[in-house]
Short mmCIF file of C-alpha atoms in Angstrom, two decimals:
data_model
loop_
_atom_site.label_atom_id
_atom_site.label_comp_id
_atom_site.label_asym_id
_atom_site.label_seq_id
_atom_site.Cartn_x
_atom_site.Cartn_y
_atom_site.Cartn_z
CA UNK A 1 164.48 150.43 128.10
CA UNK A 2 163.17 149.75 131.36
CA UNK A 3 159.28 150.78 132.06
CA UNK A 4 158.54 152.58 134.51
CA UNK A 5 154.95 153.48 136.06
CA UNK A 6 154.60 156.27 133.70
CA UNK A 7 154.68 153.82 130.94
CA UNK A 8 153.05 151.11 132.69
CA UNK A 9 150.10 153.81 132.67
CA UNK A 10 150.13 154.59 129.29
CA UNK A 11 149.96 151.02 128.62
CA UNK A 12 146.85 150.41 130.49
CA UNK A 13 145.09 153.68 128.97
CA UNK A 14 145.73 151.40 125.67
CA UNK A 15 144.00 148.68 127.08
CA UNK A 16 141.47 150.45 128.67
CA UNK A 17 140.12 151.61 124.98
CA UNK A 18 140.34 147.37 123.98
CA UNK A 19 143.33 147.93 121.88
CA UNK A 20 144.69 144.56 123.91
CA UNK A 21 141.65 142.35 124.05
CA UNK A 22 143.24 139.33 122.41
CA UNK A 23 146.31 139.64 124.27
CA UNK A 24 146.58 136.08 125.72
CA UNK A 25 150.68 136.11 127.08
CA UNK A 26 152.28 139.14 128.63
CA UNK A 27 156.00 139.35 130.02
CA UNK A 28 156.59 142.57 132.01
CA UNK A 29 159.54 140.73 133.53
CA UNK A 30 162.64 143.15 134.91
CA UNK A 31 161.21 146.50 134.61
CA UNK A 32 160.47 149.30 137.46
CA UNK A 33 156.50 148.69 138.05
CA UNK A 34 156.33 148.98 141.91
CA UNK A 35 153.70 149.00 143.78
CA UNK A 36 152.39 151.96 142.25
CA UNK A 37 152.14 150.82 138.65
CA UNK A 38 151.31 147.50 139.89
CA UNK A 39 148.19 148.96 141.64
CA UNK A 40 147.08 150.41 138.08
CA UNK A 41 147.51 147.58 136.28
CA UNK A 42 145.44 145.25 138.38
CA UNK A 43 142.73 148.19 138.12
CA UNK A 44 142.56 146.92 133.83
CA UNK A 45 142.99 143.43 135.25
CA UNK A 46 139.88 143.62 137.41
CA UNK A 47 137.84 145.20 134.70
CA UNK A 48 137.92 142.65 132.01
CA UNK A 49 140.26 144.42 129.62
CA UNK A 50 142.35 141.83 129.69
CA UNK A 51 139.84 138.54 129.40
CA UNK A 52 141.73 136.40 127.24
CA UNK A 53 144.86 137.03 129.27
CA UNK A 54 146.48 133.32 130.47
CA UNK A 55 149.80 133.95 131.19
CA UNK A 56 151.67 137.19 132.76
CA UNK A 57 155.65 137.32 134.25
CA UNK A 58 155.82 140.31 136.64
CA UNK A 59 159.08 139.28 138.40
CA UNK A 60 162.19 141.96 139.05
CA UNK A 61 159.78 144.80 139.38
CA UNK A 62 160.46 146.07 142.46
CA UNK A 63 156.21 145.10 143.54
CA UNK A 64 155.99 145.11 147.08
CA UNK A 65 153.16 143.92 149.59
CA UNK A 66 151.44 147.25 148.39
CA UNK A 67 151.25 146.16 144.79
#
């Protein structure tokens, strides 16, 4: 199933707590992010949640200059 931002969200309340700080390889790759979900998820990026992370696919989300 396709995420959408509602799960993108409850994904980054999970990494907001640290469940995800050894995550080093994430493939979002052909879900329904936008801009929206996109702006969320670079709030975890920017906050060092995701330290260890090295490599992340994002493409066929439907991000926009916004996101």
């Amino acid at each position: 199933e396709n995420w959408s931002v509602r799960e993108l969200k409850a994904f980054c309340e999970a990494i907001a707590k640290g469940s995800l700080a050894n995550l080093k390889g994430l493939v979002l790759s052909g879900n329904q992010i936008g801009d929206a979900g996109m702006i969320e998820f670079s709030r975890q990026i920017a906050s060092g949640s995701l330290a260890k992370l090295e490599k992340l696919y994002l493409n066929n989300n439907n991000i926009g200059d916004e996101g």
